[in-house]
CSV table of C-alpha atoms in Angstrom, one decimal:
chain,number,residue,atom,x,y,z
A,72,ALA,CA,50.7,135.2,143.2
A,73,GLN,CA,51.7,137.3,140.6
A,74,SER,CA,54.6,136.2,138.2
A,75,VAL,CA,56.0,136.6,134.8
A,76,ALA,CA,58.2,133.9,133.0
A,77,GLN,CA,60.5,134.2,129.9
A,78,PRO,CA,61.3,130.6,129.2
A,79,GLU,CA,64.3,131.3,126.8
A,80,ASP,CA,67.4,132.8,128.2
A,81,GLN,CA,68.5,133.6,124.6
A,82,VAL,CA,66.9,133.5,121.0
A,83,ASN,CA,69.0,133.4,117.9
A,84,VAL,CA,67.6,134.7,114.6
A,85,ALA,CA,69.0,135.3,111.2
A,86,GLU,CA,68.6,138.9,110.0
A,87,GLY,CA,65.5,139.3,107.9
A,88,ASN,CA,63.7,136.3,109.6
A,89,PRO,CA,60.7,136.8,111.8
A,90,LEU,CA,61.4,136.8,115.5
A,91,THR,CA,59.4,135.8,118.6
A,92,VAL,CA,60.3,136.4,122.4
A,93,LYS,CA,58.0,134.4,124.6
A,94,CYS,CA,56.4,135.6,127.9
A,95,THR,CA,53.9,134.0,130.0
A,96,TYR,CA,52.3,135.6,133.1
A,97,SER,CA,50.1,134.9,136.1
A,98,VAL,CA,48.2,137.6,137.8
A,99,SER,CA,44.8,138.0,139.6
A,100,GLY,CA,42.4,140.1,137.5
A,101,ASN,CA,43.0,141.9,134.3
A,102,PRO,CA,46.7,142.1,133.6
A,103,TYR,CA,48.7,145.1,132.4
A,104,LEU,CA,51.6,143.8,130.3
A,105,PHE,CA,54.7,145.4,129.2
A,106,TRP,CA,57.7,144.9,126.9
A,107,TYR,CA,61.0,146.8,127.5
A,108,VAL,CA,64.3,146.6,125.6
A,109,GLN,CA,67.8,147.0,127.2
A,110,TYR,CA,70.8,148.0,125.0
A,111,PRO,CA,74.4,147.4,126.5
A,112,ASN,CA,75.1,149.9,129.3
A,113,ARG,CA,71.8,151.5,128.9
A,114,GLY,CA,68.7,151.8,131.0
A,115,LEU,CA,65.4,149.9,130.0
A,116,GLN,CA,63.5,151.5,127.1
A,117,PHE,CA,59.7,151.1,126.9
A,118,LEU,CA,58.5,149.2,123.8
A,119,LEU,CA,54.8,148.5,124.1
A,120,LYS,CA,52.0,147.7,126.5
A,121,TYR,CA,48.7,145.9,126.7
A,122,ILE,CA,46.1,147.4,129.0
A,123,THR,CA,42.7,146.5,127.3
A,124,GLY,CA,41.3,146.3,123.8
A,125,ASP,CA,42.9,144.8,120.7
A,126,ASN,CA,44.9,141.7,121.4
A,127,LEU,CA,47.6,142.7,118.9
A,128,VAL,CA,49.6,145.7,120.2
A,129,LYS,CA,52.0,147.6,118.1
A,130,GLY,CA,55.0,149.3,119.6
A,131,SER,CA,58.3,151.0,118.8
A,132,TYR,CA,60.9,150.0,116.2
A,133,GLY,CA,58.5,147.7,114.4
A,134,PHE,CA,57.7,145.4,117.2
A,135,GLU,CA,54.3,143.9,118.2
A,136,ALA,CA,52.9,141.7,120.8
A,137,GLU,CA,50.0,139.5,120.9
A,138,PHE,CA,47.9,139.1,124.2
A,139,ASN,CA,46.4,135.6,124.5
A,140,LYS,CA,44.2,135.3,127.6
A,141,SER,CA,43.4,131.7,127.4
A,142,GLN,CA,47.3,130.9,127.2
A,143,THR,CA,48.2,133.7,129.6
A,144,SER,CA,50.9,134.7,127.2
A,145,PHE,CA,52.2,138.0,125.6
A,146,HIS,CA,54.8,137.1,123.1
A,147,LEU,CA,56.7,139.9,121.5
A,148,LYS,CA,57.2,139.7,117.7
A,149,LYS,CA,58.7,141.3,114.7
A,150,PRO,CA,58.3,140.3,111.1
A,151,SER,CA,61.8,140.8,109.8
A,152,ALA,CA,64.6,141.1,112.4
A,153,LEU,CA,67.6,143.7,112.1
A,154,VAL,CA,71.1,143.1,113.6
A,155,SER,CA,70.4,146.4,115.6
A,156,ASP,CA,67.5,144.5,117.3
A,157,SER,CA,70.1,142.5,119.4
A,158,ALA,CA,69.5,143.4,123.0
A,159,LEU,CA,68.0,142.1,126.2
A,160,TYR,CA,64.3,142.2,126.2
A,161,PHE,CA,62.1,142.2,129.4
A,162,CYS,CA,58.5,141.3,129.7
A,163,ALA,CA,56.6,142.6,132.8
A,164,VAL,CA,53.2,142.4,134.3
A,165,ARG,CA,51.5,144.7,136.6
A,166,GLY,CA,49.4,143.4,139.4
A,167,LEU,CA,49.9,145.0,142.8
A,168,LYS,CA,53.2,146.0,141.6
A,169,LEU,CA,55.3,145.7,138.3
A,170,ILE,CA,57.0,142.5,138.3
A,171,PHE,CA,59.8,141.8,135.5
A,172,GLY,CA,60.8,138.7,134.0
A,173,ALA,CA,64.5,137.3,134.1
A,174,GLY,CA,65.0,138.8,130.5
A,175,THR,CA,65.7,137.1,127.1
A,176,ARG,CA,68.8,138.1,125.1
A,177,LEU,CA,68.1,138.4,121.4
A,178,ALA,CA,70.9,137.7,119.0
A,179,VAL,CA,70.3,138.6,115.4
A,180,HIS,CA,73.1,137.5,113.0
A,181,PRO,CA,73.9,138.9,109.7
B,196,ASP,CA,66.3,158.4,129.0
B,197,ALA,CA,63.1,160.5,129.6
B,198,GLY,CA,64.6,163.3,131.8
B,199,ILE,CA,66.2,161.1,134.3
B,200,THR,CA,69.7,161.2,135.5
B,201,GLN,CA,71.5,159.1,138.2
B,202,SER,CA,74.6,159.8,140.0
B,203,PRO,CA,77.1,158.5,140.2
B,204,ARG,CA,77.2,156.4,137.2
B,205,HIS,CA,79.9,154.2,138.6
B,206,LYS,CA,81.1,153.6,142.2
B,207,VAL,CA,83.5,151.3,143.8
B,208,THR,CA,83.3,151.1,147.7
B,209,GLU,CA,84.3,149.0,150.5
B,210,THR,CA,82.3,146.7,152.6
B,211,GLY,CA,80.8,148.4,155.6
B,212,THR,CA,80.9,151.9,154.1
B,213,PRO,CA,77.7,154.0,153.4
B,214,VAL,CA,76.7,154.8,150.0
B,215,THR,CA,74.0,157.1,148.6
B,216,LEU,CA,72.9,156.9,145.0
B,217,ARG,CA,70.8,159.9,143.6
B,218,CYS,CA,68.0,159.9,141.1
B,219,HIS,CA,66.9,163.2,139.7
B,220,GLN,CA,64.0,163.9,137.2
B,221,THR,CA,62.8,166.8,135.4
B,222,GLU,CA,59.4,165.3,134.3
B,223,ASN,CA,57.5,166.3,137.6
B,224,HIS,CA,56.2,162.6,137.7
B,225,ARG,CA,54.6,161.5,141.0
B,226,TYR,CA,56.0,158.1,141.3
B,227,MET,CA,59.8,157.1,141.6
B,228,TYR,CA,61.3,153.7,142.0
B,229,TRP,CA,64.6,152.1,142.8
B,230,TYR,CA,65.5,148.6,141.2
B,231,ARG,CA,68.6,146.4,141.2
B,232,GLN,CA,69.3,144.3,138.2
B,233,ASP,CA,71.3,141.0,138.6
B,234,PRO,CA,71.9,138.3,136.1
B,235,GLY,CA,69.1,135.7,135.9
B,236,HIS,CA,66.8,137.9,138.3
B,237,GLY,CA,65.7,140.7,135.9
B,238,LEU,CA,64.9,143.8,137.8
B,239,ARG,CA,63.8,143.6,141.5
B,240,LEU,CA,62.0,146.6,143.2
B,241,ILE,CA,63.9,147.8,146.1
B,242,HIS,CA,61.7,150.9,147.4
B,243,TYR,CA,59.3,153.3,145.5
B,244,SER,CA,57.8,156.5,146.4
B,245,TYR,CA,54.4,157.9,145.6
B,246,GLY,CA,55.0,161.5,146.7
B,247,VAL,CA,57.2,163.8,148.7
B,248,LYS,CA,58.0,162.0,152.0
B,249,ASP,CA,55.9,159.0,150.9
B,250,THR,CA,57.7,155.9,150.4
B,251,ASP,CA,57.2,152.0,150.5
B,252,LYS,CA,59.2,148.8,150.5
B,253,GLY,CA,59.6,146.7,147.4
B,254,GLU,CA,60.6,142.9,147.4
B,255,VAL,CA,64.3,143.4,148.2
B,256,SER,CA,64.3,146.3,150.7
B,257,ASP,CA,66.5,145.0,153.4
B,258,GLY,CA,69.8,146.9,153.8
B,259,TYR,CA,68.4,149.8,151.9
B,260,SER,CA,66.6,152.9,152.8
B,261,VAL,CA,65.3,155.9,150.7
B,262,SER,CA,64.3,159.5,151.0
B,263,ARG,CA,62.4,162.0,148.9
B,264,SER,CA,62.4,165.5,150.2
B,265,LYS,CA,61.6,166.9,146.7
B,266,THR,CA,59.4,165.8,143.8
B,267,GLU,CA,62.5,165.7,141.5
B,268,ASP,CA,65.0,163.8,143.7
B,269,PHE,CA,64.9,160.3,145.2
B,270,LEU,CA,67.8,159.0,147.1
B,271,LEU,CA,68.8,155.4,147.8
B,272,THR,CA,71.1,154.7,150.8
B,273,LEU,CA,73.1,151.6,151.6
B,274,GLU,CA,73.7,152.2,155.2
B,275,SER,CA,76.5,149.6,155.4
B,276,ALA,CA,77.3,148.2,152.1
B,277,THR,CA,77.8,144.6,151.7
B,278,SER,CA,79.3,142.5,148.6
B,279,SER,CA,75.8,141.2,148.0
B,280,GLN,CA,74.7,144.7,147.1
B,281,THR,CA,77.2,144.6,144.2
B,282,SER,CA,74.6,145.4,141.3
B,283,VAL,CA,73.4,147.7,138.6
B,284,TYR,CA,71.0,150.1,140.1
B,285,PHE,CA,68.1,151.7,138.1
B,286,CYS,CA,65.7,154.4,139.0
B,287,ALA,CA,62.4,154.8,137.2
B,288,ILE,CA,59.5,157.2,137.1
B,289,SER,CA,55.8,157.1,136.2
B,290,GLU,CA,53.1,159.7,136.2
B,291,ASP,CA,49.9,157.5,136.5
B,292,ARG,CA,50.4,154.4,138.5
B,293,ALA,CA,47.4,152.7,137.1
B,294,GLU,CA,48.8,152.6,133.6
B,295,GLU,CA,52.4,151.9,135.2
B,296,THR,CA,54.5,152.9,132.2
B,297,GLN,CA,57.8,153.4,133.9
B,298,TYR,CA,60.6,155.2,132.3
B,299,PHE,CA,64.2,154.4,133.2
B,300,GLY,CA,67.3,156.2,134.1
B,301,PRO,CA,70.8,155.2,132.8
B,302,GLY,CA,71.7,153.2,135.7
B,303,THR,CA,74.5,153.2,138.4
B,304,ARG,CA,77.0,150.3,138.5
B,305,LEU,CA,78.1,149.6,142.1
B,306,LEU,CA,80.9,147.5,143.2
B,307,VAL,CA,81.3,146.5,146.8
B,308,LEU,CA,84.6,145.2,147.7
């Protein structure tokens, strides 16, 4: 069965510190993996995706994600967090259909 | 929001009434999707369309129907709204399903009393 898990409901980070938002997945075959961000009262915005190739994927707003096949993970990272990064982050995996995780709320404190 | 509009943006209705939500795109993308977003569940697919008059069910399709008579419009209908259908509804589009980068509309907040 296809699934995606975001083990943390909320992540708290001080501004300027590195951040990681975790995602693990389960899918048959090669995964297509995505990260989206949602700001309050807005739709989801595409951040980045992994289809094939380099395990480190760079995306919008300075975010990147590392694909780890052996750990079936696709964690979202940023070297230096900004208060404006505070939002809801969704990981998604494409198998037969696109399946979203429950979301992780990122709070960056000044 | 990638040339996608949703209407209405907010709606309050009563149990048992029909409700239609509209998604309109200006990107000429082949695929269109309806999701609902509820706390703790992320986004769940209701229905999707892979062309004019071509639609299929998602994981939470009970109580919902859809229609697509034009490439640019995808309608979601709640035939008889229930309180469990109170949610935020998002439309999404994608051009190439194999890559499946979906782009989302701004959402419709529906309250069923």
